[in-house]
Structure formats: C-alpha cells, structure tokens
Amino acid sequence: MVSRAFFEPLRSLAFGGISGSYAAVGDPTDHVVKVFCITNNTQGDMIFSIDNTVSAGQMYVAAGSYKLYDVQANMNAQFDDQFVFPVGTQFYVKQDTAPTDGAVYVEVIY
C-alpha cells in the first residue's frame, strides 16, 4: 500500500470557552492536513478560522451541523502533497450567536 491516511487526536472546545473572540480549538496540528471535519454540537452558530486575525472568519458552521473539507480532493497523494494545510495549523472558533451547551470538534486526517 503506497498511500495511507491517519487521524490526529480529536480537538474540541466546550461551549463555556467560546465567546465573541477567537479561541483555539485544541492544539496545532502535528501533521499536514488533507481532510478535516468541523462539528458544531452547540445551539449557537459558529465562525471558524485558521488565522485568528481574520475578523470576518473563514468558515461558518450553523448550530447542530458540520462541514467536511477534503483539501486534497482529486489530487495524486504521491505527487501533490503540497496541496494541504501545513504542520502547525491551528483551528480557532468564535460565536456568531452565543452557545448554551455542547461543544465544537475538529477532526483531522493526514
């Protein structure tokens, strides 16, 4: 088998750690990011970013929903490894509407 995929540890942040300012969701990645899933298990709408200086955010995830991103879709993993998020990518979240319970999660495949 030439190409293999692995999961990094699950990243999460409980609703009490989410506010109108960006907060880190778990630790930065240890590997390049080929696929990731953001799950919003709160009643609040969330804004996610991989650059906490972007005030408008980059990814909107409605309450009780998820988004799946295949960054390396339709690429040849043997030759196109540069089309990934780099090692050390940090996911951030802030509220669009305030959550009252639950958590947000980020799953990463490398």
mmCIF file of N, CA and C in Angstrom:
data_model
loop_
_atom_site.group_PDB
_atom_site.id
_atom_site.type_symbol
_atom_site.label_atom_id
_atom_site.label_comp_id
_atom_site.label_asym_id
_atom_site.label_seq_id
_atom_site.Cartn_x
_atom_site.Cartn_y
_atom_site.Cartn_z
ATOM 1 N N MET A 1 0.843 -1.167 0.000
ATOM 2 C CA MET A 1 0.000 0.000 0.000
ATOM 3 C C MET A 1 0.897 1.241 0.000
ATOM 4 N N VAL A 2 0.698 2.114 -0.952
ATOM 5 C CA VAL A 2 1.543 3.292 -1.099
ATOM 6 C C VAL A 2 1.025 4.460 -0.260
ATOM 7 N N SER A 3 -0.248 4.771 -0.375
ATOM 8 C CA SER A 3 -0.829 5.910 0.337
ATOM 9 C C SER A 3 -1.682 5.421 1.496
ATOM 10 N N ARG A 4 -1.505 6.066 2.641
ATOM 11 C CA ARG A 4 -2.289 5.729 3.818
ATOM 12 C C ARG A 4 -2.762 7.010 4.474
ATOM 13 N N ALA A 5 -3.827 6.895 5.229
ATOM 14 C CA ALA A 5 -4.356 8.049 5.961
ATOM 15 C C ALA A 5 -4.457 7.699 7.438
ATOM 16 N N PHE A 6 -4.267 8.717 8.269
ATOM 17 C CA PHE A 6 -4.330 8.543 9.715
ATOM 18 C C PHE A 6 -5.090 9.713 10.336
ATOM 19 N N PHE A 7 -5.703 9.487 11.483
ATOM 20 C CA PHE A 7 -6.360 10.548 12.238
ATOM 21 C C PHE A 7 -5.407 11.132 13.263
ATOM 22 N N GLU A 8 -5.466 12.436 13.432
ATOM 23 C CA GLU A 8 -4.831 13.069 14.583
ATOM 24 C C GLU A 8 -5.818 12.980 15.752
ATOM 25 N N PRO A 9 -5.366 13.260 16.980
ATOM 26 C CA PRO A 9 -6.299 13.259 18.110
ATOM 27 C C PRO A 9 -7.429 14.274 17.903
ATOM 28 N N LEU A 10 -8.594 13.929 18.394
ATOM 29 C CA LEU A 10 -9.764 14.796 18.294
ATOM 30 C C LEU A 10 -9.514 16.101 19.036
ATOM 31 N N ARG A 11 -9.877 17.207 18.411
ATOM 32 C CA ARG A 11 -9.774 18.522 19.039
ATOM 33 C C ARG A 11 -11.179 18.981 19.406
ATOM 34 N N SER A 12 -11.310 19.612 20.570
ATOM 35 C CA SER A 12 -12.636 20.079 20.977
ATOM 36 C C SER A 12 -12.520 21.311 21.861
ATOM 37 N N LEU A 13 -13.623 22.032 21.969
ATOM 38 C CA LEU A 13 -13.737 23.164 22.877
ATOM 39 C C LEU A 13 -15.182 23.222 23.348
ATOM 40 N N ALA A 14 -15.386 23.180 24.670
ATOM 41 C CA ALA A 14 -16.729 23.244 25.246
ATOM 42 C C ALA A 14 -17.310 24.642 25.104
ATOM 43 N N PHE A 15 -18.646 24.733 25.147
ATOM 44 C CA PHE A 15 -19.345 25.994 24.905
ATOM 45 C C PHE A 15 -18.885 27.119 25.838
ATOM 46 N N GLY A 16 -18.483 26.787 27.064
ATOM 47 C CA GLY A 16 -18.053 27.812 28.022
ATOM 48 C C GLY A 16 -16.774 28.520 27.620
ATOM 49 N N GLY A 17 -15.990 27.915 26.726
ATOM 50 C CA GLY A 17 -14.753 28.523 26.249
ATOM 51 C C GLY A 17 -14.923 29.318 24.978
ATOM 52 N N ILE A 18 -16.167 29.418 24.493
ATOM 53 C CA ILE A 18 -16.447 30.104 23.222
ATOM 54 C C ILE A 18 -17.096 31.453 23.506
ATOM 55 N N SER A 19 -16.565 32.501 22.877
ATOM 56 C CA SER A 19 -17.108 33.846 23.062
ATOM 57 C C SER A 19 -17.059 34.586 21.728
ATOM 58 N N GLY A 20 -17.128 35.901 21.785
ATOM 59 C CA GLY A 20 -17.052 36.722 20.585
ATOM 60 C C GLY A 20 -15.636 36.943 20.086
ATOM 61 N N SER A 21 -14.655 36.433 20.819
ATOM 62 C CA SER A 21 -13.248 36.494 20.405
ATOM 63 C C SER A 21 -12.783 35.092 20.043
ATOM 64 N N TYR A 22 -11.840 34.999 19.130
ATOM 65 C CA TYR A 22 -11.355 33.681 18.722
ATOM 66 C C TYR A 22 -10.688 32.943 19.876
ATOM 67 N N ALA A 23 -10.969 31.647 19.978
ATOM 68 C CA ALA A 23 -10.339 30.752 20.942
ATOM 69 C C ALA A 23 -9.816 29.543 20.180
ATOM 70 N N ALA A 24 -8.669 29.046 20.590
ATOM 71 C CA ALA A 24 -8.081 27.871 19.935
ATOM 72 C C ALA A 24 -8.918 26.630 20.240
ATOM 73 N N VAL A 25 -9.092 25.804 19.214
ATOM 74 C CA VAL A 25 -9.762 24.515 19.384
ATOM 75 C C VAL A 25 -8.660 23.457 19.403
ATOM 76 N N GLY A 26 -8.293 23.017 20.602
ATOM 77 C CA GLY A 26 -7.233 22.028 20.728
ATOM 78 C C GLY A 26 -5.871 22.596 20.380
ATOM 79 N N ASP A 27 -4.945 21.689 20.138
ATOM 80 C CA ASP A 27 -3.566 22.046 19.818
ATOM 81 C C ASP A 27 -3.376 22.213 18.311
ATOM 82 N N PRO A 28 -2.296 22.870 17.893
ATOM 83 C CA PRO A 28 -1.964 22.922 16.467
ATOM 84 C C PRO A 28 -1.720 21.504 15.930
ATOM 85 N N THR A 29 -1.865 21.340 14.634
ATOM 86 C CA THR A 29 -1.702 20.019 14.030
ATOM 87 C C THR A 29 -0.245 19.572 14.075
ATOM 88 N N ASP A 30 -0.063 18.263 14.196
ATOM 89 C CA ASP A 30 1.273 17.667 14.187
ATOM 90 C C ASP A 30 1.689 17.217 12.794
ATOM 91 N N HIS A 31 0.742 17.199 11.867
ATOM 92 C CA HIS A 31 0.977 16.724 10.501
ATOM 93 C C HIS A 31 0.292 17.662 9.521
ATOM 94 N N VAL A 32 0.558 17.486 8.236
ATOM 95 C CA VAL A 32 -0.180 18.238 7.225
ATOM 96 C C VAL A 32 -1.641 17.802 7.268
ATOM 97 N N VAL A 33 -2.541 18.701 6.885
ATOM 98 C CA VAL A 33 -3.978 18.428 6.930
ATOM 99 C C VAL A 33 -4.483 18.190 5.515
ATOM 100 N N LYS A 34 -4.969 16.983 5.262
ATOM 101 C CA LYS A 34 -5.520 16.652 3.950
ATOM 102 C C LYS A 34 -7.038 16.727 3.947
ATOM 103 N N VAL A 35 -7.643 16.306 5.053
ATOM 104 C CA VAL A 35 -9.101 16.306 5.206
ATOM 105 C C VAL A 35 -9.405 16.738 6.634
ATOM 106 N N PHE A 36 -10.440 17.566 6.801
ATOM 107 C CA PHE A 36 -10.872 17.869 8.165
ATOM 108 C C PHE A 36 -12.372 18.065 8.220
ATOM 109 N N CYS A 37 -12.922 17.791 9.395
ATOM 110 C CA CYS A 37 -14.355 17.939 9.640
ATOM 111 C C CYS A 37 -14.536 18.810 10.869
ATOM 112 N N ILE A 38 -15.387 19.816 10.743
ATOM 113 C CA ILE A 38 -15.743 20.679 11.865
ATOM 114 C C ILE A 38 -17.179 20.357 12.245
ATOM 115 N N THR A 39 -17.400 20.002 13.510
ATOM 116 C CA THR A 39 -18.736 19.697 14.004
ATOM 117 C C THR A 39 -19.106 20.709 15.075
ATOM 118 N N ASN A 40 -20.272 21.319 14.916
ATOM 119 C CA ASN A 40 -20.787 22.279 15.887
ATOM 120 C C ASN A 40 -21.937 21.615 16.632
ATOM 121 N N ASN A 41 -21.657 21.103 17.813
ATOM 122 C CA ASN A 41 -22.665 20.423 18.623
ATOM 123 C C ASN A 41 -23.222 21.365 19.696
ATOM 124 N N THR A 42 -23.361 22.650 19.335
ATOM 125 C CA THR A 42 -23.956 23.636 20.241
ATOM 126 C C THR A 42 -25.236 24.174 19.613
ATOM 127 N N GLN A 43 -25.962 25.021 20.367
ATOM 128 C CA GLN A 43 -27.143 25.693 19.816
ATOM 129 C C GLN A 43 -26.792 27.055 19.217
ATOM 130 N N GLY A 44 -25.518 27.402 19.217
ATOM 131 C CA GLY A 44 -25.092 28.677 18.647
ATOM 132 C C GLY A 44 -24.413 28.493 17.304
ATOM 133 N N ASP A 45 -24.586 29.457 16.422
ATOM 134 C CA ASP A 45 -23.874 29.447 15.143
ATOM 135 C C ASP A 45 -22.432 29.876 15.394
ATOM 136 N N MET A 46 -21.475 29.230 14.700
ATOM 137 C CA MET A 46 -20.055 29.459 14.949
ATOM 138 C C MET A 46 -19.322 29.928 13.701
ATOM 139 N N ILE A 47 -18.252 30.682 13.919
ATOM 140 C CA ILE A 47 -17.337 31.109 12.874
ATOM 141 C C ILE A 47 -15.980 30.478 13.186
ATOM 142 N N PHE A 48 -15.411 29.762 12.224
ATOM 143 C CA PHE A 48 -14.115 29.109 12.397
ATOM 144 C C PHE A 48 -13.089 29.780 11.496
ATOM 145 N N SER A 49 -11.846 29.680 11.915
ATOM 146 C CA SER A 49 -10.747 30.282 11.165
ATOM 147 C C SER A 49 -9.469 29.491 11.433
ATOM 148 N N ILE A 50 -8.543 29.564 10.497
ATOM 149 C CA ILE A 50 -7.200 29.046 10.768
ATOM 150 C C ILE A 50 -6.220 30.215 10.882
ATOM 151 N N ASP A 51 -6.769 31.416 10.912
ATOM 152 C CA ASP A 51 -5.991 32.632 11.093
ATOM 153 C C ASP A 51 -6.814 33.533 12.007
ATOM 154 N N ASN A 52 -6.508 33.574 13.272
ATOM 155 C CA ASN A 52 -7.368 34.287 14.218
ATOM 156 C C ASN A 52 -7.337 35.800 14.058
ATOM 157 N N THR A 53 -6.649 36.307 13.046
ATOM 158 C CA THR A 53 -6.668 37.741 12.790
ATOM 159 C C THR A 53 -7.704 38.121 11.741
ATOM 160 N N VAL A 54 -8.336 37.130 11.137
ATOM 161 C CA VAL A 54 -9.359 37.403 10.123
ATOM 162 C C VAL A 54 -10.669 37.696 10.852
ATOM 163 N N SER A 55 -11.044 38.972 10.933
ATOM 164 C CA SER A 55 -12.199 39.362 11.745
ATOM 165 C C SER A 55 -13.514 38.803 11.215
ATOM 166 N N ALA A 56 -13.636 38.641 9.910
ATOM 167 C CA ALA A 56 -14.879 38.135 9.335
ATOM 168 C C ALA A 56 -14.964 36.616 9.373
ATOM 169 N N GLY A 57 -13.873 35.945 9.723
ATOM 170 C CA GLY A 57 -13.880 34.485 9.755
ATOM 171 C C GLY A 57 -13.720 33.888 8.376
ATOM 172 N N GLN A 58 -13.598 32.575 8.349
ATOM 173 C CA GLN A 58 -13.391 31.876 7.089
ATOM 174 C C GLN A 58 -14.433 30.790 6.850
ATOM 175 N N MET A 59 -14.960 30.207 7.938
ATOM 176 C CA MET A 59 -15.898 29.088 7.797
ATOM 177 C C MET A 59 -17.058 29.275 8.770
ATOM 178 N N TYR A 60 -18.255 29.319 8.248
ATOM 179 C CA TYR A 60 -19.470 29.443 9.062
ATOM 180 C C TYR A 60 -20.054 28.046 9.240
ATOM 181 N N VAL A 61 -20.342 27.684 10.477
ATOM 182 C CA VAL A 61 -20.945 26.381 10.760
ATOM 183 C C VAL A 61 -22.171 26.624 11.641
ATOM 184 N N ALA A 62 -23.346 26.347 11.085
ATOM 185 C CA ALA A 62 -24.605 26.583 11.794
ATOM 186 C C ALA A 62 -24.737 25.661 13.006
ATOM 187 N N ALA A 63 -25.564 26.067 13.941
ATOM 188 C CA ALA A 63 -25.820 25.274 15.147
ATOM 189 C C ALA A 63 -26.254 23.858 14.771
ATOM 190 N N GLY A 64 -25.684 22.875 15.467
ATOM 191 C CA GLY A 64 -26.078 21.483 15.271
ATOM 192 C C GLY A 64 -25.695 20.902 13.923
ATOM 193 N N SER A 65 -24.691 21.469 13.258
ATOM 194 C CA SER A 65 -24.326 20.966 11.933
ATOM 195 C C SER A 65 -22.821 20.726 11.844
ATOM 196 N N TYR A 66 -22.378 20.363 10.660
ATOM 197 C CA TYR A 66 -20.957 20.118 10.454
ATOM 198 C C TYR A 66 -20.576 20.516 9.046
ATOM 199 N N LYS A 67 -19.267 20.649 8.820
ATOM 200 C CA LYS A 67 -18.724 20.874 7.479
ATOM 201 C C LYS A 67 -17.516 19.964 7.313
ATOM 202 N N LEU A 68 -17.434 19.354 6.153
ATOM 203 C CA LEU A 68 -16.338 18.452 5.824
ATOM 204 C C LEU A 68 -15.565 19.047 4.661
ATOM 205 N N TYR A 69 -14.251 19.170 4.827
ATOM 206 C CA TYR A 69 -13.395 19.746 3.795
ATOM 207 C C TYR A 69 -12.350 18.726 3.383
ATOM 208 N N ASP A 70 -12.339 18.381 2.108
ATOM 209 C CA ASP A 70 -11.327 17.484 1.557
ATOM 210 C C ASP A 70 -10.347 18.357 0.785
ATOM 211 N N VAL A 71 -9.341 18.833 1.465
ATOM 212 C CA VAL A 71 -8.398 19.790 0.895
ATOM 213 C C VAL A 71 -7.651 19.191 -0.292
ATOM 214 N N GLN A 72 -7.373 17.910 -0.226
ATOM 215 C CA GLN A 72 -6.568 17.265 -1.267
ATOM 216 C C GLN A 72 -7.433 16.456 -2.245
ATOM 217 N N ALA A 73 -8.715 16.775 -2.352
ATOM 218 C CA ALA A 73 -9.604 16.065 -3.264
ATOM 219 C C ALA A 73 -9.065 16.094 -4.693
ATOM 220 N N ASN A 74 -9.177 14.982 -5.365
ATOM 221 C CA ASN A 74 -8.800 14.846 -6.767
ATOM 222 C C ASN A 74 -7.319 15.113 -7.033
ATOM 223 N N MET A 75 -6.514 14.992 -6.014
ATOM 224 C CA MET A 75 -5.069 15.142 -6.171
ATOM 225 C C MET A 75 -4.417 13.774 -6.066
ATOM 226 N N ASN A 76 -3.267 13.629 -6.640
ATOM 227 C CA ASN A 76 -2.496 12.398 -6.518
ATOM 228 C C ASN A 76 -1.600 12.540 -5.292
ATOM 229 N N ALA A 77 -1.916 11.786 -4.243
ATOM 230 C CA ALA A 77 -1.206 11.931 -2.973
ATOM 231 C C ALA A 77 0.292 11.660 -3.094
ATOM 232 N N GLN A 78 0.695 10.922 -4.115
ATOM 233 C CA GLN A 78 2.121 10.645 -4.298
ATOM 234 C C GLN A 78 2.876 11.838 -4.866
ATOM 235 N N PHE A 79 2.164 12.699 -5.596
ATOM 236 C CA PHE A 79 2.837 13.799 -6.283
ATOM 237 C C PHE A 79 2.359 15.189 -5.862
ATOM 238 N N ASP A 80 1.198 15.283 -5.239
ATOM 239 C CA ASP A 80 0.595 16.584 -4.951
ATOM 240 C C ASP A 80 0.495 16.876 -3.462
ATOM 241 N N ASP A 81 1.488 16.483 -2.688
ATOM 242 C CA ASP A 81 1.436 16.700 -1.247
ATOM 243 C C ASP A 81 1.527 18.163 -0.841
ATOM 244 N N GLN A 82 1.830 19.064 -1.753
ATOM 245 C CA GLN A 82 1.902 20.462 -1.385
ATOM 246 C C GLN A 82 0.513 21.090 -1.264
ATOM 247 N N PHE A 83 -0.540 20.411 -1.719
ATOM 248 C CA PHE A 83 -1.895 20.959 -1.634
ATOM 249 C C PHE A 83 -2.546 20.485 -0.341
ATOM 250 N N VAL A 84 -2.034 20.996 0.792
ATOM 251 C CA VAL A 84 -2.500 20.628 2.126
ATOM 252 C C VAL A 84 -2.353 21.856 3.028
ATOM 253 N N PHE A 85 -2.971 21.818 4.205
ATOM 254 C CA PHE A 85 -2.662 22.810 5.228
ATOM 255 C C PHE A 85 -1.396 22.349 5.924
ATOM 256 N N PRO A 86 -0.521 23.251 6.304
ATOM 257 C CA PRO A 86 0.790 22.864 6.836
ATOM 258 C C PRO A 86 0.746 22.314 8.256
ATOM 259 N N VAL A 87 1.833 21.659 8.629
ATOM 260 C CA VAL A 87 2.041 21.265 10.022
ATOM 261 C C VAL A 87 1.941 22.525 10.872
ATOM 262 N N GLY A 88 1.313 22.415 12.026
ATOM 263 C CA GLY A 88 1.178 23.576 12.910
ATOM 264 C C GLY A 88 -0.070 24.403 12.673
ATOM 265 N N THR A 89 -0.972 23.926 11.794
ATOM 266 C CA THR A 89 -2.223 24.649 11.569
ATOM 267 C C THR A 89 -3.034 24.660 12.866
ATOM 268 N N GLN A 90 -3.495 25.843 13.264
ATOM 269 C CA GLN A 90 -4.308 25.983 14.472
ATOM 270 C C GLN A 90 -5.726 26.370 14.067
ATOM 271 N N PHE A 91 -6.705 25.637 14.548
ATOM 272 C CA PHE A 91 -8.105 25.964 14.297
ATOM 273 C C PHE A 91 -8.620 26.846 15.430
ATOM 274 N N TYR A 92 -9.384 27.876 15.067
ATOM 275 C CA TYR A 92 -9.960 28.811 16.033
ATOM 276 C C TYR A 92 -11.463 28.887 15.809
ATOM 277 N N VAL A 93 -12.189 29.261 16.871
ATOM 278 C CA VAL A 93 -13.632 29.423 16.787
ATOM 279 C C VAL A 93 -14.058 30.653 17.582
ATOM 280 N N LYS A 94 -15.119 31.312 17.113
ATOM 281 C CA LYS A 94 -15.800 32.346 17.885
ATOM 282 C C LYS A 94 -17.286 32.234 17.589
ATOM 283 N N GLN A 95 -18.079 32.757 18.477
ATOM 284 C CA GLN A 95 -19.528 32.647 18.304
ATOM 285 C C GLN A 95 -20.058 33.686 17.337
ATOM 286 N N ASP A 96 -21.056 33.287 16.571
ATOM 287 C CA ASP A 96 -21.880 34.229 15.822
ATOM 288 C C ASP A 96 -23.123 34.502 16.659
ATOM 289 N N THR A 97 -23.661 33.428 17.253
ATOM 290 C CA THR A 97 -24.690 33.532 18.288
ATOM 291 C C THR A 97 -24.217 32.688 19.470
ATOM 292 N N ALA A 98 -24.541 33.119 20.671
ATOM 293 C CA ALA A 98 -23.997 32.505 21.884
ATOM 294 C C ALA A 98 -24.490 31.067 22.079
ATOM 295 N N PRO A 99 -23.563 30.139 22.340
ATOM 296 C CA PRO A 99 -23.961 28.759 22.653
ATOM 297 C C PRO A 99 -24.364 28.647 24.123
ATOM 298 N N THR A 100 -25.249 27.710 24.422
ATOM 299 C CA THR A 100 -25.682 27.498 25.799
ATOM 300 C C THR A 100 -25.268 26.139 26.339
ATOM 301 N N ASP A 101 -24.895 25.239 25.474
ATOM 302 C CA ASP A 101 -24.340 23.951 25.909
ATOM 303 C C ASP A 101 -23.668 23.277 24.724
ATOM 304 N N GLY A 102 -23.045 22.127 24.975
ATOM 305 C CA GLY A 102 -22.388 21.379 23.908
ATOM 306 C C GLY A 102 -20.939 21.792 23.713
ATOM 307 N N ALA A 103 -20.408 21.451 22.555
ATOM 308 C CA ALA A 103 -19.002 21.721 22.232
ATOM 309 C C ALA A 103 -18.839 21.754 20.723
ATOM 310 N N VAL A 104 -17.682 22.220 20.288
ATOM 311 C CA VAL A 104 -17.300 22.134 18.883
ATOM 312 C C VAL A 104 -16.131 21.157 18.781
ATOM 313 N N TYR A 105 -16.013 20.513 17.624
ATOM 314 C CA TYR A 105 -14.997 19.481 17.414
ATOM 315 C C TYR A 105 -14.323 19.685 16.063
ATOM 316 N N VAL A 106 -13.045 19.345 16.001
ATOM 317 C CA VAL A 106 -12.312 19.343 14.737
ATOM 318 C C VAL A 106 -11.609 17.995 14.618
ATOM 319 N N GLU A 107 -11.928 17.279 13.546
ATOM 320 C CA GLU A 107 -11.284 16.000 13.241
ATOM 321 C C GLU A 107 -10.351 16.219 12.059
ATOM 322 N N VAL A 108 -9.129 15.701 12.151
ATOM 323 C CA VAL A 108 -8.123 15.929 11.117
ATOM 324 C C VAL A 108 -7.598 14.583 10.608
ATOM 325 N N ILE A 109 -7.524 14.454 9.290
ATOM 326 C CA ILE A 109 -6.908 13.285 8.655
ATOM 327 C C ILE A 109 -5.664 13.762 7.921
ATOM 328 N N TYR A 110 -4.591 13.033 8.097
ATOM 329 C CA TYR A 110 -3.342 13.357 7.404
ATOM 330 C C TYR A 110 -2.866 12.179 6.612
#
